[in-house]
C-alpha cells in the first residue's frame, strides 16, 4: 500500500476551499500540483470532493505504522525529513567549530566543544572527527593533543572504511586534506604558522591520496608540506616557536 | 462434617474480567498503540530505529550538495534560507538529495523568479541524477523554524517525466508526502492565501 499520510489527506481536503479560491499568480502552479496529487491519490475527486473512505483507510494504516511508500528509501526520505533537525544542528555546531578554529579562538574553550557536540549528535560522521582531529593538532596547550588527533583521524578512517565504499574513504581523505590546507592558508595570511603536526598530517594525507589516485598534484603538495617541515616553519608543542 | 450435613454456600464468584471489560481493555490498548505510533514515541525513545536512522548514517556529501545548490541558483531560485544535503544510503550507491526550504532563515516563495517552481525544481533534480542522486526530497520549515511538510520522489520518475514518458498524473503518483505538524501547516497556508 502506498503511503499517503492521513494528516496530509485531511490537509488537502481542509484546504481545498482555500486552494480553489486562490487565483494569485505565484502559487497557482503549486496549487495545481497539490490538487493533482490529491486526485491521483484518490483523496479527492476531480471536483475537489473528498473521498472519506480513502482517508479512513489511510488513517488506520498510518496510525498503526502500516503506511509505507512501498520503497524503503522512500520511507526513509520522509522519515529523514522528520529527523533532519539532528543533521542540521550537528552541521551548525561543526560550522561554528571551524569558524572558531580558523578565527584563532581558544581550542579547548572555543573550538572543541562545538566538534564534541557534533560528534555526540552524529557519531558516524567522519567529517566531525576530521575537524576535531585538526583542532587537537592545533591545541598547543594540550601535551597530548597530537595523540588525541591521531585517535580522531584513526576513527575517521575506520568509519569511512566501514562503509565498504572505496570512494567514501577517498572522500574522507579529501575532506581532511582540504581542511588542513585551508587552515595553513589562513595561518599564512595572518603571518602565523601552524603546529608541526599539521604539516606532518598534510604530508601523510597527500601521500595516501597520491597512492590511491595516482594524481601527481598530491605528490607536489606532499613535497611542499615536507619542505615546510624541513624549513621549520611551524610551532612545536611545548616550546614558544 | 458428615455427608448428611447441608452446607449452604454462596455461588462462587466469577474469576477474571467480564467480557465487556476485556473488550474495553483491548479497545484502550488499540488506541494507545495508535497514539504511540502516531507520535512515533518508540522511535523517539530509541526502542525502534527509524528507516532514516538505519539508512542515513553516512557523512553527507557536501560536494554534490554544492552542485545542486548552484543548479538551483541557475534555475532562478533565491537560495536564501535554502539548504541542500546529499545523504548517501548505507550499503548502496544511492543518494538522497534533501532540499530544505527554511522560512525562519529567510526563504520565501516570493523570491522565486521562474514561472513554474515545481517544473524548474524537477529539471534541477533530473540534472542531479548524473551525480548519483536517485531520490529527491523537499522539506519546508515555517518562520518559527517548525518543520511542516516533506515530499519525496525518485529521480528516475523525474527524468522519465522530463523526457515526456510520464504525464503529470503519473508523476504525482510517484510523489509521497509526510508532515508532522498539520495545524501549523494549515495556519501558514491560510496566511499565505489571504
Coordinates of C-alpha atoms in Angstrom, one line a residue:
Chain A
X1 CA 0.0 0.0 0.0
X2 CA 1.4 3.4 -0.9
X3 CA 1.7 5.7 2.0
X4 CA -0.3 8.8 1.6
X5 CA -0.3 10.3 5.0
X6 CA -3.5 10.8 6.8
X7 CA -2.8 14.3 8.0
X8 CA -1.9 15.4 4.6
X9 CA -5.1 13.9 3.3
X10 CA -7.1 15.9 5.8
X11 CA -5.0 18.9 4.9
X12 CA -5.7 18.7 1.3
X13 CA -9.4 18.3 2.0
X14 CA -9.4 21.2 4.5
X15 CA -7.5 23.5 2.2
X16 CA -9.4 22.7 -0.9
X17 CA -11.8 25.7 -0.5
X18 CA -8.8 28.0 0.0
X19 CA -6.9 26.4 -2.9
X20 CA -9.9 26.7 -5.2
X21 CA -10.4 30.3 -4.2
X22 CA -6.9 31.4 -4.8
X23 CA -6.2 32.9 -8.1
X24 CA -2.9 34.7 -7.4
X25 CA -0.1 34.0 -9.9
X26 CA 2.9 32.9 -7.8
X27 CA 1.2 30.0 -6.1
X28 CA -1.0 28.8 -8.9
X29 CA 1.4 26.2 -10.2
X30 CA 2.0 24.8 -6.7
X31 CA -1.8 24.7 -6.2
X32 CA -2.2 22.9 -9.5
X33 CA 0.2 20.2 -8.4
X34 CA -1.3 19.9 -4.9
X35 CA -4.7 19.4 -6.4
X36 CA -3.4 16.9 -8.9
X37 CA -1.6 15.0 -6.1
X38 CA -4.9 14.8 -4.1
X39 CA -6.8 13.5 -7.2
X40 CA -4.3 10.8 -8.3
X41 CA -4.1 9.5 -4.7
X42 CA -7.9 9.3 -4.6
X43 CA -8.1 11.7 -1.7
X44 CA -10.5 13.9 -3.7
X45 CA -12.3 13.6 -7.0
X46 CA -11.7 15.9 -9.9
X47 CA -14.1 18.4 -8.4
X48 CA -12.3 18.5 -5.1
X49 CA -14.9 16.5 -3.2
X50 CA -13.2 14.4 -0.5
X51 CA -13.2 10.6 -0.6
X52 CA -13.7 9.7 3.1
X53 CA -13.3 6.0 2.5
X54 CA -9.7 6.6 1.3
X55 CA -9.0 8.9 4.1
X56 CA -10.2 6.4 6.7
X57 CA -8.1 3.7 5.2
X58 CA -5.0 5.9 5.2
X59 CA -5.8 6.9 8.8
X60 CA -5.9 3.4 10.1
X61 CA -2.8 2.4 8.1
X62 CA -0.8 5.4 9.3
X63 CA -1.9 5.3 12.9
X64 CA -0.7 1.7 13.2
X65 CA 2.5 2.1 11.3
X66 CA 1.3 0.1 8.3
X67 CA 1.7 3.0 6.0
X68 CA 4.6 2.7 3.6
X69 CA 5.7 4.2 0.3
X70 CA 6.3 0.7 -0.9
X71 CA 10.0 1.7 -1.1
X72 CA 12.4 1.5 1.9
X73 CA 14.3 4.6 0.7
X74 CA 11.1 6.5 0.1
X75 CA 10.0 5.7 3.7
X76 CA 13.5 6.8 4.9
X77 CA 13.3 10.0 2.8
X78 CA 10.1 11.0 4.6
X79 CA 11.5 10.0 7.9
X80 CA 14.8 11.8 7.2
X81 CA 12.9 15.0 6.7
X82 CA 11.4 14.5 10.2
X83 CA 14.8 13.7 11.8
X84 CA 16.7 16.2 9.7
X85 CA 17.0 18.6 12.7
X86 CA 19.7 16.3 14.1
X87 CA 21.8 16.6 11.0
X88 CA 21.2 20.4 10.7
X89 CA 22.2 21.0 14.3
X90 CA 25.3 18.9 14.0
X91 CA 26.3 20.8 10.9
X92 CA 25.7 24.1 12.6
X93 CA 28.0 23.0 15.5
X94 CA 30.7 21.8 13.1
X95 CA 30.5 25.1 11.2
X96 CA 30.9 27.1 14.4
X97 CA 33.8 24.8 15.3
X98 CA 35.6 25.5 12.0
X99 CA 34.8 29.2 12.3
X100 CA 36.3 29.3 15.8
X101 CA 39.3 27.3 14.8
X102 CA 40.1 29.4 11.7
X103 CA 39.4 32.5 13.7
X104 CA 42.1 31.6 16.2
X105 CA 39.8 31.1 19.2
X106 CA 41.0 29.1 22.2
X107 CA 40.9 25.5 21.2
X108 CA 39.6 23.9 24.4
X109 CA 37.1 26.6 25.3
X110 CA 36.0 27.9 21.9
X111 CA 36.6 25.1 19.4
X112 CA 36.5 21.6 20.8
X113 CA 33.1 21.9 22.5
X114 CA 31.4 22.5 19.1
X115 CA 33.0 19.5 17.5
X116 CA 32.3 17.4 20.6
X117 CA 28.6 18.3 20.3
X118 CA 28.5 17.5 16.6
X119 CA 30.1 14.1 17.2
X120 CA 27.7 13.4 20.0
X121 CA 24.8 14.1 17.7
X122 CA 26.2 12.1 14.7
X123 CA 28.9 9.7 15.9
X124 CA 29.2 8.0 12.4
X125 CA 30.0 11.2 10.5
X126 CA 33.8 11.2 9.8
X127 CA 33.9 14.9 8.9
X128 CA 33.4 15.9 12.5
X129 CA 36.2 13.6 13.6
X130 CA 38.5 15.2 11.0
X131 CA 37.5 18.6 12.3
X132 CA 38.2 17.7 15.9
X133 CA 41.4 16.0 15.0
X134 CA 42.8 19.1 13.3
X135 CA 41.7 21.2 16.3
X136 CA 43.6 18.8 18.5
X137 CA 46.7 19.2 16.4
X138 CA 46.5 22.9 16.8
X139 CA 45.9 22.7 20.6
X140 CA 49.4 23.7 21.8
X141 CA 48.1 23.8 25.4
X142 CA 47.5 20.1 25.4
X143 CA 50.7 18.0 25.6
X144 CA 48.6 15.0 24.4
X145 CA 47.0 17.0 21.5
X146 CA 48.8 15.0 18.8
X147 CA 47.7 11.7 20.4
X148 CA 44.1 12.9 20.6
X149 CA 44.3 14.0 17.0
X150 CA 45.6 10.6 15.9
X151 CA 42.7 8.9 17.7
X152 CA 40.2 11.1 15.8
X153 CA 41.9 10.6 12.4
X154 CA 42.0 6.8 13.0
X155 CA 38.3 6.8 13.9
X156 CA 37.5 8.8 10.8
X157 CA 39.5 6.3 8.7
X158 CA 37.6 3.4 10.4
X159 CA 34.2 5.0 9.8
X160 CA 34.9 5.7 6.1
X161 CA 36.3 2.2 5.5
X162 CA 33.4 0.6 7.3
X163 CA 31.1 1.8 4.5
X164 CA 32.7 -0.6 2.2
X165 CA 33.0 2.0 -0.5
X166 CA 36.5 2.9 -1.6
X167 CA 35.2 6.3 -2.8
X168 CA 33.9 7.1 0.7
X169 CA 37.5 6.7 2.1
X170 CA 38.8 8.9 -0.7
X171 CA 36.1 11.5 0.1
X172 CA 37.1 11.4 3.7
X173 CA 40.8 11.9 2.9
X174 CA 40.0 14.8 0.6
X175 CA 37.9 16.4 3.3
X176 CA 40.8 16.2 5.7
X177 CA 43.3 17.5 3.1
X178 CA 41.1 20.5 2.2
X179 CA 40.6 21.4 5.8
X180 CA 44.3 21.2 6.6
X181 CA 45.1 23.3 3.5
X182 CA 42.5 25.9 4.5
X183 CA 44.0 26.1 8.0
X184 CA 47.5 26.5 6.7
X185 CA 46.4 29.2 4.2
X186 CA 44.6 31.2 6.9
X187 CA 47.7 31.0 9.1
X188 CA 49.9 32.2 6.2
X189 CA 47.5 35.1 5.6
X190 CA 47.8 36.1 9.2
X191 CA 51.7 35.8 9.1
X192 CA 51.4 32.9 11.5
X193 CA 52.5 29.3 11.3
X194 CA 50.6 26.1 12.2
X195 CA 51.7 23.3 14.5
X196 CA 54.4 20.9 13.3
X197 CA 51.9 18.0 13.3
X198 CA 49.7 19.9 10.9
X199 CA 52.4 19.7 8.2
X200 CA 53.1 16.1 9.2
X201 CA 49.4 15.2 8.8
X202 CA 49.3 17.0 5.5
X203 CA 52.3 15.1 4.2
X204 CA 50.8 11.7 5.1
X205 CA 47.4 12.6 3.8
X206 CA 48.8 13.8 0.5
X207 CA 50.9 10.7 0.3
X208 CA 47.8 8.5 0.8
X209 CA 45.8 10.4 -1.8
X210 CA 48.7 10.1 -4.3
X211 CA 48.8 6.3 -3.7
X212 CA 45.1 6.0 -4.2
X213 CA 44.6 8.3 -7.2
X214 CA 48.0 8.5 -8.9
X215 CA 47.3 12.2 -9.3
X216 CA 50.7 13.9 -9.3
X217 CA 49.3 17.1 -7.8
X218 CA 49.2 15.3 -4.5
X219 CA 52.8 14.4 -4.8
X220 CA 53.7 18.0 -5.4
X221 CA 51.6 19.1 -2.4
X222 CA 53.3 16.4 -0.2
X223 CA 56.7 17.8 -1.2
X224 CA 55.5 21.3 -0.3
X225 CA 54.4 20.1 3.2
X226 CA 57.8 18.2 3.6
X227 CA 59.6 21.4 2.6
X228 CA 57.7 23.4 5.2
X229 CA 58.7 20.8 7.8
X230 CA 62.3 20.8 6.7
X231 CA 62.5 24.6 6.9
X232 CA 61.0 24.6 10.4
X233 CA 58.0 27.0 9.7
X234 CA 55.9 25.6 12.5
X235 CA 55.1 25.7 16.2
X236 CA 56.4 22.8 18.2
X237 CA 54.4 21.5 21.1
X238 CA 55.8 22.6 24.5
X239 CA 58.0 25.4 23.0
X240 CA 57.4 29.0 22.1
X241 CA 58.5 28.6 18.4
Chain B
X1 CA -18.7 -32.6 58.6
X2 CA -20.8 -35.6 57.5
X3 CA -22.2 -36.3 54.2
X4 CA -25.6 -35.5 55.6
X5 CA -24.7 -32.1 56.5
X6 CA -26.1 -29.5 54.4
X7 CA -23.6 -26.9 53.6
X8 CA -25.1 -23.6 52.5
X9 CA -22.6 -21.9 50.3
X10 CA -22.9 -18.8 48.2
X11 CA -22.5 -19.3 44.5
X12 CA -18.8 -18.9 43.6
X13 CA -17.7 -15.6 42.3
X14 CA -16.7 -15.5 38.7
X15 CA -13.0 -15.0 38.4
X16 CA -11.3 -12.6 35.9
X17 CA -12.7 -9.7 33.9
X18 CA -16.1 -9.8 32.4
X19 CA -16.2 -10.0 28.7
X20 CA -17.2 -6.3 28.3
X21 CA -14.2 -5.2 30.3
X22 CA -11.9 -7.3 28.2
X23 CA -13.3 -5.7 25.1
X24 CA -12.9 -2.2 26.6
X25 CA -9.3 -3.0 27.6
X26 CA -8.5 -4.2 24.1
X27 CA -10.0 -1.0 22.7
X28 CA -8.0 1.1 25.1
X29 CA -4.8 -0.7 24.2
X30 CA -5.7 -0.3 20.5
X31 CA -6.0 3.4 20.9
X32 CA -2.8 3.6 23.0
X33 CA -0.8 1.8 20.3
X34 CA -2.2 4.1 17.7
X35 CA -1.3 7.2 19.7
X36 CA 2.2 5.9 20.4
X37 CA 2.7 5.0 16.8
X38 CA 1.2 8.3 15.5
X39 CA 3.6 10.4 17.6
X40 CA 6.5 8.0 16.9
X41 CA 7.2 7.5 20.6
X42 CA 9.1 4.2 20.1
X43 CA 11.5 5.9 17.7
X44 CA 11.9 9.0 19.9
X45 CA 12.8 7.0 23.0
X46 CA 15.1 4.7 21.0
X47 CA 13.1 1.5 21.2
X48 CA 12.8 1.3 17.4
X49 CA 15.3 2.6 14.8
X50 CA 13.5 4.7 12.2
X51 CA 14.2 3.9 8.5
X52 CA 16.3 7.1 8.3
X53 CA 18.4 6.1 11.3
X54 CA 19.1 2.8 9.5
X55 CA 19.9 4.2 6.0
X56 CA 21.3 7.7 6.5
X57 CA 24.2 7.0 8.8
X58 CA 26.9 8.1 6.4
X59 CA 28.5 11.6 6.1
X60 CA 26.5 13.9 3.9
X61 CA 28.2 14.6 0.5
X62 CA 28.9 18.3 0.6
X63 CA 30.4 18.4 -2.9
X64 CA 27.3 17.0 -4.6
X65 CA 25.2 19.3 -2.4
X66 CA 27.1 22.3 -3.8
X67 CA 26.5 21.3 -7.4
X68 CA 22.7 21.1 -6.7
X69 CA 22.7 24.4 -4.9
X70 CA 24.4 26.0 -7.9
X71 CA 21.8 24.5 -10.2
X72 CA 19.0 25.8 -8.0
X73 CA 20.5 29.3 -8.3
X74 CA 20.8 28.9 -12.1
X75 CA 17.1 27.9 -12.2
X76 CA 16.2 31.3 -10.7
X77 CA 15.6 30.2 -7.1
X78 CA 16.6 32.7 -4.4
X79 CA 18.7 30.4 -2.2
X80 CA 18.4 32.5 0.9
X81 CA 17.1 30.1 3.5
X82 CA 17.7 27.1 1.2
X83 CA 20.0 24.2 2.3
X84 CA 20.9 21.1 0.4
X85 CA 22.0 17.8 1.9
X86 CA 23.0 14.9 -0.1
X87 CA 22.7 11.8 2.1
X88 CA 24.4 8.6 0.9
X89 CA 22.4 5.4 1.5
X90 CA 24.4 3.0 3.6
X91 CA 25.2 -0.2 1.8
X92 CA 24.3 1.1 -1.7
X93 CA 25.4 3.5 -4.3
X94 CA 22.2 5.5 -3.9
X95 CA 22.0 9.1 -2.6
X96 CA 19.1 11.2 -1.4
X97 CA 19.1 14.9 -2.2
X98 CA 17.3 16.6 0.7
X99 CA 16.4 20.2 -0.1
X100 CA 15.4 22.4 2.9
X101 CA 13.3 25.5 2.4
X102 CA 13.5 27.3 5.7
X103 CA 11.4 30.4 6.1
X104 CA 12.9 31.1 9.5
X105 CA 16.2 31.6 7.7
X106 CA 14.8 33.9 5.0
X107 CA 13.3 31.5 2.4
X108 CA 10.3 32.9 0.6
X109 CA 8.4 31.6 -2.4
X110 CA 8.1 35.2 -3.5
X111 CA 11.8 35.3 -4.1
X112 CA 11.3 32.9 -7.0
X113 CA 11.8 34.2 -10.5
X114 CA 10.6 31.3 -12.7
X115 CA 7.1 30.6 -13.9
X116 CA 6.6 27.0 -12.5
X117 CA 8.7 26.3 -9.4
X118 CA 7.7 22.6 -9.5
X119 CA 8.9 22.0 -13.1
X120 CA 12.1 24.0 -12.5
X121 CA 12.8 22.0 -9.4
X122 CA 12.2 18.8 -11.4
X123 CA 14.7 20.0 -14.0
X124 CA 17.4 20.6 -11.4
X125 CA 16.8 17.2 -9.8
X126 CA 16.9 15.4 -13.2
X127 CA 20.3 17.0 -13.7
X128 CA 21.3 15.7 -10.3
X129 CA 20.8 12.1 -11.4
X130 CA 24.1 12.4 -13.1
X131 CA 25.6 12.9 -9.7
X132 CA 24.3 9.6 -8.4
X133 CA 21.2 11.1 -6.8
X134 CA 18.4 8.5 -7.1
X135 CA 15.8 10.2 -5.0
X136 CA 14.9 13.8 -4.1
X137 CA 13.0 15.2 -1.1
X138 CA 11.9 18.7 -0.3
X139 CA 11.0 19.9 3.2
X140 CA 9.6 23.2 4.3
X141 CA 10.2 25.0 7.7
X142 CA 8.0 27.9 8.7
X143 CA 9.0 31.2 10.1
X144 CA 9.2 29.8 13.6
X145 CA 11.5 27.0 12.4
X146 CA 8.9 24.3 12.6
X147 CA 9.2 21.6 10.0
X148 CA 5.8 21.4 8.3
X149 CA 5.9 19.2 5.3
X150 CA 8.1 16.9 3.3
X151 CA 7.7 15.4 -0.2
X152 CA 9.8 12.9 -2.0
X153 CA 10.1 11.4 -5.5
X154 CA 12.5 9.0 -7.2
X155 CA 14.7 10.8 -9.8
X156 CA 14.1 8.2 -12.5
X157 CA 10.5 9.2 -12.4
X158 CA 11.5 12.8 -12.8
X159 CA 13.8 12.0 -15.7
X160 CA 11.0 10.0 -17.4
X161 CA 8.7 12.9 -16.9
X162 CA 11.2 15.4 -18.4
X163 CA 11.5 13.1 -21.4
X164 CA 7.7 13.1 -21.9
X165 CA 7.4 9.4 -20.9
X166 CA 5.2 10.3 -17.9
X167 CA 2.2 12.5 -17.6
X168 CA 1.6 15.0 -14.8
X169 CA -0.8 12.5 -13.2
X170 CA 1.7 9.6 -13.5
X171 CA 4.4 11.7 -11.9
X172 CA 2.2 12.7 -9.0
X173 CA 1.5 9.0 -8.4
X174 CA 5.2 8.7 -7.6
X175 CA 5.2 11.5 -5.1
X176 CA 4.9 10.7 -1.4
X177 CA 4.3 13.3 1.2
X178 CA 4.5 13.5 5.0
X179 CA 4.0 16.1 7.7
X180 CA 4.4 16.3 11.4
X181 CA 2.6 19.5 12.2
X182 CA -0.7 19.6 10.4
X183 CA -2.3 22.5 12.2
X184 CA 0.8 24.8 12.0
X185 CA 0.9 23.9 8.3
X186 CA -2.7 24.8 7.7
X187 CA -2.2 28.1 9.6
X188 CA 0.7 29.1 7.4
X189 CA -1.1 28.2 4.2
X190 CA -4.2 30.1 5.3
X191 CA -2.0 33.2 5.9
X192 CA -0.4 32.8 2.5
X193 CA -3.7 32.6 0.8
X194 CA -5.4 35.5 2.5

